[in-house]
Short mmCIF file of C-alpha atoms and ligand atoms in Angstrom, two decimals:
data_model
loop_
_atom_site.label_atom_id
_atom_site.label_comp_id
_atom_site.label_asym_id
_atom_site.label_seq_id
_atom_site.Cartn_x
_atom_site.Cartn_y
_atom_site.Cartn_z
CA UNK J 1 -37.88 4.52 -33.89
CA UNK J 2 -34.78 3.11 -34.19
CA UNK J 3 -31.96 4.08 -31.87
CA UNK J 4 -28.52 5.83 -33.14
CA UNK J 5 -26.05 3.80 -32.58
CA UNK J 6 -23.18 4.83 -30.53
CA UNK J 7 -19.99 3.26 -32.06
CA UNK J 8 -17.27 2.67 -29.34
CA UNK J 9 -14.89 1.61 -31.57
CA UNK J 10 -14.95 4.87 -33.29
CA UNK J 11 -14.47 6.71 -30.33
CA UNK J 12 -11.93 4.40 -28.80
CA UNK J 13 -9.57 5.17 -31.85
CA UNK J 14 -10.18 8.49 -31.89
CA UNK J 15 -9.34 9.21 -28.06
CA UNK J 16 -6.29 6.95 -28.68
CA UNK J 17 -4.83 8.67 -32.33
CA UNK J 18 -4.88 11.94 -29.83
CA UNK J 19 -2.80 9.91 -27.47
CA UNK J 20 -0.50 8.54 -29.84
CA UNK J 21 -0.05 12.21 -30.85
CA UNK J 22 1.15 13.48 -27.38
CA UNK J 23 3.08 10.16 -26.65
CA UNK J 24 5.23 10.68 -29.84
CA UNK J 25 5.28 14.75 -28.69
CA UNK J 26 6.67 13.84 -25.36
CA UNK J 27 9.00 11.58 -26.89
CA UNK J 28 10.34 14.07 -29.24
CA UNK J 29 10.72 16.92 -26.58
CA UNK J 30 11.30 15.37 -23.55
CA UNK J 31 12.69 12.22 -24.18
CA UNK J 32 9.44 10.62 -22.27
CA UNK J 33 8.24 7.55 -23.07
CA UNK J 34 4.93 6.92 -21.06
CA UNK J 35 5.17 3.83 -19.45
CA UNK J 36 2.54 1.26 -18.44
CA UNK J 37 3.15 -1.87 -15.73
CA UNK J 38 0.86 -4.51 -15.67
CA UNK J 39 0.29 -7.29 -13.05
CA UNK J 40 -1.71 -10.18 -13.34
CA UNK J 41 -2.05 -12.28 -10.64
CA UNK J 42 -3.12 -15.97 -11.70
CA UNK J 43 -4.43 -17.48 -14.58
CA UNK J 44 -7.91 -15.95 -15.38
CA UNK J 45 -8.56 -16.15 -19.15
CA UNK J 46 -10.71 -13.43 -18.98
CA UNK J 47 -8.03 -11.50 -17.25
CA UNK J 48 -5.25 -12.44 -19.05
CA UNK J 49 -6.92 -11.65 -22.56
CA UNK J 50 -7.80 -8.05 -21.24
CA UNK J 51 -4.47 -7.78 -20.30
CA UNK J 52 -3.13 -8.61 -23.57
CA UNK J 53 -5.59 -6.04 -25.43
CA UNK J 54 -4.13 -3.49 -23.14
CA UNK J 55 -0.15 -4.18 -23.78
CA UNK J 56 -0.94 -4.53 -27.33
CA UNK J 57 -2.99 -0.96 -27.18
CA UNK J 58 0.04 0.69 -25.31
CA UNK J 59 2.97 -0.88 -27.46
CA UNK J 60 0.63 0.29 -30.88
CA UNK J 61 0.58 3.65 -29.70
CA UNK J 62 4.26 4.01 -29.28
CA UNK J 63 4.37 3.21 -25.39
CA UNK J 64 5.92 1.51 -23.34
CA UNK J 65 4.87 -1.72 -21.96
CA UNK J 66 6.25 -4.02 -19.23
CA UNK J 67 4.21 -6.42 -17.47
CA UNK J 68 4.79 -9.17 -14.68
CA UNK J 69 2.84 -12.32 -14.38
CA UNK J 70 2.42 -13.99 -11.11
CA UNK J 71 1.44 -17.03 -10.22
CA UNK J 72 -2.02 -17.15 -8.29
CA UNK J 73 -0.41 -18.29 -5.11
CA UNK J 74 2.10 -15.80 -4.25
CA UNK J 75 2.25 -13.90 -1.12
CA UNK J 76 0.78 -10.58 -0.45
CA UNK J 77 4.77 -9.25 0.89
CA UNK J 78 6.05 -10.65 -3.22
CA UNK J 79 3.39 -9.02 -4.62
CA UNK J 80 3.71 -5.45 -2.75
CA UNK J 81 7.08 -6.08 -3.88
CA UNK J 82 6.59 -5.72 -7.40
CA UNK J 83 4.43 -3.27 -6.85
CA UNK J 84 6.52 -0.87 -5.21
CA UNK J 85 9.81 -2.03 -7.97
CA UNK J 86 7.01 -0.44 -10.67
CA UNK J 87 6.65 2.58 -7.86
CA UNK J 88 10.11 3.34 -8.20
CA UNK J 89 10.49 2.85 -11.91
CA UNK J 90 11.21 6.06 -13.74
CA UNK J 91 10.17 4.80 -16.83
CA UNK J 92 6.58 3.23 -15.59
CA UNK J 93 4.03 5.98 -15.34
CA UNK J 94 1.00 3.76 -14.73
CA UNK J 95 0.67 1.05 -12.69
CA UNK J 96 -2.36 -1.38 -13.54
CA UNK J 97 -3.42 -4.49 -11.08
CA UNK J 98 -5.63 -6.84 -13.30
CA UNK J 99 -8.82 -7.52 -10.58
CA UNK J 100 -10.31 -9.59 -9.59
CA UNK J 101 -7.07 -10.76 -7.35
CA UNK J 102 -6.99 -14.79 -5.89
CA UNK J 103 -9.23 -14.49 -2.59
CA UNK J 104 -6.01 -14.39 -0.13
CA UNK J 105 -4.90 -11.57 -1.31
CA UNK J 106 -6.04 -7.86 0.54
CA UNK J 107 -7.26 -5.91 -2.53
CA UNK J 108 -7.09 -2.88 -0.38
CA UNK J 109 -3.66 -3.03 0.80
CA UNK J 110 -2.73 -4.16 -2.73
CA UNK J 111 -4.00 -1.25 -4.55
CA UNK J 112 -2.94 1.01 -1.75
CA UNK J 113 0.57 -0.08 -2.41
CA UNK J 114 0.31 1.59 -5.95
CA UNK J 115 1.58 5.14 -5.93
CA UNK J 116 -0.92 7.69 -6.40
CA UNK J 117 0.25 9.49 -8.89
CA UNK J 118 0.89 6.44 -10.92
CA UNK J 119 -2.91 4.89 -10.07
CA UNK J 120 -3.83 5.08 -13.93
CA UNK J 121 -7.07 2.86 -13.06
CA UNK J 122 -8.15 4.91 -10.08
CA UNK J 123 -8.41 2.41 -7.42
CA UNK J 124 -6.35 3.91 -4.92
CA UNK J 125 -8.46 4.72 -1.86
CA UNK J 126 -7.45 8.23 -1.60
CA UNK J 127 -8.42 8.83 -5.70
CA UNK J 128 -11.87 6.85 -4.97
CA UNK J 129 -12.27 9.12 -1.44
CA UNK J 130 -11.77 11.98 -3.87
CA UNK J 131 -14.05 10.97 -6.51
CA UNK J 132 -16.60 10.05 -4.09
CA UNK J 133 -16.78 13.75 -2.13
CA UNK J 134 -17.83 16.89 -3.44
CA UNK J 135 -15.03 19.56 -4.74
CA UNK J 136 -11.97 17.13 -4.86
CA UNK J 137 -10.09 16.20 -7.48
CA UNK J 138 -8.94 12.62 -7.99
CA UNK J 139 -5.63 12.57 -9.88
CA UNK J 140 -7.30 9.63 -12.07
CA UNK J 141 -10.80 8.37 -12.82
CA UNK J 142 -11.41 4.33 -13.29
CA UNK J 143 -11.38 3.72 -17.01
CA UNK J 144 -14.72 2.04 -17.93
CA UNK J 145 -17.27 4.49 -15.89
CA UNK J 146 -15.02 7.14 -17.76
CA UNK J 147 -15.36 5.78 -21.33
CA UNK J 148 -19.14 5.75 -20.62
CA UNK J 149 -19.30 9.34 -19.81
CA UNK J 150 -17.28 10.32 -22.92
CA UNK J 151 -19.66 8.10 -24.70
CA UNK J 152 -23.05 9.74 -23.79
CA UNK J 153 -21.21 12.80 -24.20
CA UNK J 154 -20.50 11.27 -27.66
CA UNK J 155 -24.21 11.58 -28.89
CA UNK J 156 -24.68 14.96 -27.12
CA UNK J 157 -27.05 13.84 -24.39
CA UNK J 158 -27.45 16.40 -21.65
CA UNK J 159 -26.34 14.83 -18.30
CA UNK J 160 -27.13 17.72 -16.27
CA UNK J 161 -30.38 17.61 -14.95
CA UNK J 162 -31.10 13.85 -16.46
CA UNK J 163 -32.12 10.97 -14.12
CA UNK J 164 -29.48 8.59 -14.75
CA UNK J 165 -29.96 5.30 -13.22
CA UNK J 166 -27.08 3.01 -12.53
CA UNK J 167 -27.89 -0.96 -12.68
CA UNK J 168 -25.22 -2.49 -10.53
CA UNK J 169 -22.96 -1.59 -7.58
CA UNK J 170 -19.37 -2.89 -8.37
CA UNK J 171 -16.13 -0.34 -7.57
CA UNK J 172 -14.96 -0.58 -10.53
CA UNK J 173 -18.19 0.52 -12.65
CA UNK J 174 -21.56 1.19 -10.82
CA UNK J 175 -20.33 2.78 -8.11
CA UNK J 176 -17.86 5.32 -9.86
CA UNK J 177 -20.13 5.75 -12.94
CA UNK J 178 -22.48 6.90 -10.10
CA UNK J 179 -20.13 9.72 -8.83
CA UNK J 180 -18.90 10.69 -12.13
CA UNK J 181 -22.80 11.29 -13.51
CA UNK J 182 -23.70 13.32 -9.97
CA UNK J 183 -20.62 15.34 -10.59
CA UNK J 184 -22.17 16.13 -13.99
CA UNK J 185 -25.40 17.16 -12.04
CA UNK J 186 -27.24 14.31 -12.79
CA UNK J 187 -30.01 12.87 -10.66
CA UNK J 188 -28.73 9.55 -10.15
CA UNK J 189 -30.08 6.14 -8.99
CA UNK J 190 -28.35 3.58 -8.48
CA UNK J 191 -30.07 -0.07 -8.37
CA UNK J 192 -28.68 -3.84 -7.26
CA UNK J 193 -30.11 -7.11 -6.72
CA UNK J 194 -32.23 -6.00 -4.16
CA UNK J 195 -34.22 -3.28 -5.89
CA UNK J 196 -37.79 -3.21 -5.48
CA UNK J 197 -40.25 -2.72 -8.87
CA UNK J 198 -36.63 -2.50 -10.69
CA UNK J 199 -38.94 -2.41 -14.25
CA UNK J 200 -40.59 0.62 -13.06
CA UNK J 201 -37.35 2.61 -11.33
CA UNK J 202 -35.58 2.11 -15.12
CA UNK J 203 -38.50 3.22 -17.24
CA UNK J 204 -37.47 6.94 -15.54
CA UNK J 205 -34.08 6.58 -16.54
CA UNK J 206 -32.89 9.34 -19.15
CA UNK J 207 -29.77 7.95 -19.25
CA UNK J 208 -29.37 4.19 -18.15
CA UNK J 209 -25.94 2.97 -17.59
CA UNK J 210 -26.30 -1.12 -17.04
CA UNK J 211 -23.10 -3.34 -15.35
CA UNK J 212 -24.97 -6.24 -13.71
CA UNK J 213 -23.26 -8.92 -15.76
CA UNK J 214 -26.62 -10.84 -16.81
CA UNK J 215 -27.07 -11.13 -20.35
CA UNK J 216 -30.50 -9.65 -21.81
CA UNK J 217 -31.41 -8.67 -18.54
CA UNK J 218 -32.90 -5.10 -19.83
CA UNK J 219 -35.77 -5.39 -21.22
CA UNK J 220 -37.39 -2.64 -24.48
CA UNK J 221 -40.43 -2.66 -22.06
CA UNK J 222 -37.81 -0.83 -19.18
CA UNK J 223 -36.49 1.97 -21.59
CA UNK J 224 -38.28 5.55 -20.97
CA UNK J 225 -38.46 6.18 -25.28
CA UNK J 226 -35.52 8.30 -26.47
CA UNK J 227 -33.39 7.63 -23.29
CA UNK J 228 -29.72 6.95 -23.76
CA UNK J 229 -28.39 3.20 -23.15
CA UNK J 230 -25.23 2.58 -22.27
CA UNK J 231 -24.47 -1.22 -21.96
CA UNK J 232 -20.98 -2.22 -19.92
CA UNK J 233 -22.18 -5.94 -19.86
CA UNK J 234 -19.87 -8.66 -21.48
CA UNK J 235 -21.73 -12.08 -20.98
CA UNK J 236 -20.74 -15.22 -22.93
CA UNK J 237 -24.09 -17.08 -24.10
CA UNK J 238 -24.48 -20.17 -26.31
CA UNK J 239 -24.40 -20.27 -29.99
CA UNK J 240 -24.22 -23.08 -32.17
CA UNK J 241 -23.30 -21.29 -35.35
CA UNK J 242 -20.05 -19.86 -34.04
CA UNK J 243 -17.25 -21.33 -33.93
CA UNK J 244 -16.35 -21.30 -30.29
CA UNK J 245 -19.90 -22.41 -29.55
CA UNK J 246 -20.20 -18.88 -27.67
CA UNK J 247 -20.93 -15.41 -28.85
CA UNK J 248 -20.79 -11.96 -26.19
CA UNK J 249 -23.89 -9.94 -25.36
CA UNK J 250 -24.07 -7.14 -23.28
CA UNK J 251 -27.01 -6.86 -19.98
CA UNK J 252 -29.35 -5.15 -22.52
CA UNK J 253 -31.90 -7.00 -24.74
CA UNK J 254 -30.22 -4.78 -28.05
CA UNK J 255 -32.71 -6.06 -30.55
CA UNK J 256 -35.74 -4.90 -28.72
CA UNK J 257 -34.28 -1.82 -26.94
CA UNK J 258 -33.11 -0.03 -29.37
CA UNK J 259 -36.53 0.02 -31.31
CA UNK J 260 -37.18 2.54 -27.96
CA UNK J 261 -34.01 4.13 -27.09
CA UNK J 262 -33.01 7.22 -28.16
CA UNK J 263 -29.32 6.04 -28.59
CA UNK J 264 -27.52 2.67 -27.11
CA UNK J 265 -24.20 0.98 -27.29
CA UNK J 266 -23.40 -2.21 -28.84
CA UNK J 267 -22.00 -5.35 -27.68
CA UNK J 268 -19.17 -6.36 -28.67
CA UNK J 269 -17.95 -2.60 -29.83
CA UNK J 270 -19.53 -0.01 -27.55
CA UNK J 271 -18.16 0.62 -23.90
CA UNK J 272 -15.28 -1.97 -24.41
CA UNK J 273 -12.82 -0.91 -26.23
CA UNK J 274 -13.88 2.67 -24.05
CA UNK J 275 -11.91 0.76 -21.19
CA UNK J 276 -8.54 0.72 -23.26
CA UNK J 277 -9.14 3.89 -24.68
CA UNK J 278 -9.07 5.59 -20.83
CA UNK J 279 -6.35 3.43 -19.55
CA UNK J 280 -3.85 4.87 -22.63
CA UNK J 281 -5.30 8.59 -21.80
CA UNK J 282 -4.59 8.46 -18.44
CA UNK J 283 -1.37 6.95 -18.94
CA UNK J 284 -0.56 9.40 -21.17
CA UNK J 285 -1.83 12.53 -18.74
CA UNK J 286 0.55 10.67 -15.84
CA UNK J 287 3.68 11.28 -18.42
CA UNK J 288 2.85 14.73 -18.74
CA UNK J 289 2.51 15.25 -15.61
CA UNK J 290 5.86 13.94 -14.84
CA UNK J 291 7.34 16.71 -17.48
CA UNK J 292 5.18 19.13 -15.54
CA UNK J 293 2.94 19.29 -18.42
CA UNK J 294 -0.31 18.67 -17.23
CA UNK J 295 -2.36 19.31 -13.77
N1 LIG C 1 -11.20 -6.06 -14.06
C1 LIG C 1 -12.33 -5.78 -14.75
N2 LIG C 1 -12.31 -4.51 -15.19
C2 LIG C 1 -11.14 -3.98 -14.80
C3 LIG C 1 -10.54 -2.70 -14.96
O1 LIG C 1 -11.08 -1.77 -15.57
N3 LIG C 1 -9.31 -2.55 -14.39
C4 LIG C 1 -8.71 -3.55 -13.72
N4 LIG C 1 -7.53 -3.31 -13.20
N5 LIG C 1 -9.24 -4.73 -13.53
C5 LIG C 1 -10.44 -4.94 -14.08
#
């Protein structure tokens, strides 16, 4: 069997032409433009490319976009300082912090400095408290555990009831993938490099969600037939017939897994450009809240 392929980019432009919709609606009614700040911190290539993709994304769909960037040594007071300018900024309505931050910096306090109703990636303690308890809504979900629930929900693969096992324990995916599949009434494991007989704890997955960050590292032998894959890994591996001498894979062995899977995501192309996708919705949502549009 060969596995359907679930096509991020697809759904990534279709979840943003709906956003583009409401931004020019709120425009034309209310004068709203919704507004997204980002920061970056430092020089990160990674970071700064992912930053790009996302002011390009907001500007394309008629946003607005304003961004600082900071050099990697400045102090914690100049950067709760920008922080709280974008705060007070009618015309920002999301506020995103590129992570990882430079090591002196208190992510905590630094995301805690970002006003909740503003928290478009959902890294404010009090929205991850909320996500992580039972009958509490956080104003905003983080963007990539979210694009991989609209994904499987993409392919019409039943969560409730599934055993969905989560390979990695990071705050901004594992763990709040985790949440968002129990609240969904999954059965939910989640697994990290310490995981015993890891091999035999995936092969019950229904629905496997990987974010380790170790390219090939799921193997076809792992995947229960028909389950659902859904690959978050972006790892940079050698190859001499591209250009850059490098080409991305994802933490699942695609070539061999999805001769078993039911349905998987790609890499480049699948969860990805999910990520952008969330950040412009939930941008979006914080505008129309700030009409009193939306809960
Ligand atoms: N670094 C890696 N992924 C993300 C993300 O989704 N949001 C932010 N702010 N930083 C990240």
């Amino acid at each position: 069997m060969t596995a359907q392929l679930i096509d991020g980019k697809a759904v990534a432009a279709s979840v943003q032409q709906k956003v583009k919709e409401e931004a020019a609606l709120l425009k034309a009614k209310y004068n709203v433009v919704p507004g997204l700040a980002t920061v970056l911190v430092g020089d990160n290539p990674a970071s700064k490319a992912y930053v790009g993709s996302k002011q390009k994304m907001t500007q394309e769909l008629g946003m607005y976009s304003v961004g600082a960037h900071l050099p990697a040594d400045i102090s914690q007071d100049e950067l709760l300082k920008v922080i709280r300018g974008y705060g007070a900024d009618p015309q920002v309505h999301g506020i995103l912090i590129q992570l990882p931050l430079p090591a002196h910096l208190d992510q905590e306090t630094v995301l805690s400095a970002v006003p909740l109703e503003k928290d478009v990636d959902g890294f404010h303690p009090i929205n991850v408290g909320r996500l992580a308890m039972k009958n509490r809504e956080p104003l905003f979900v983080p963007c990539t555990p979210s694009g991989c629930i609209v994904l499987i929900d993409s392919v019409g693969t039943k969560i409730e009831g599934a055993r969905a096992v989560i390979l990695g324990r990071s705050n901004i995916v594992g763990l709040p993938a985790a949440f968002l599949l129990l609240h969904r009434n999954a059965t939910i494991t989640i697994c990290h490099s310490r995981t015993q007989n890891l091999p035999d704890v995936v092969r019950q997955a229904d629905i496997l969600v990987a974010a380790i960050g170790k390219a090939h590292f799921v193997k076809a032998d792992w995947i229960k037939p028909g389950a659902t894959v859904i690959d978050v890994g972006i790892n940079a591996i050698p190859d001499a017939t591209k250009k850059s001498g490098q080409r991305l894979v994802g933490d699942v062995d695609f070539e061999n897994v999805k001769e078993v899977a039911g349905a998987i995501t790609p890499v480049p192309g699948g969860v990805g450009p999910m990520t952008i996708a969330m950040l412009m919705q939930n941008t979006c949502t914080s505008a129309k809240r700030a009409v009193g549009l939306s809960k």
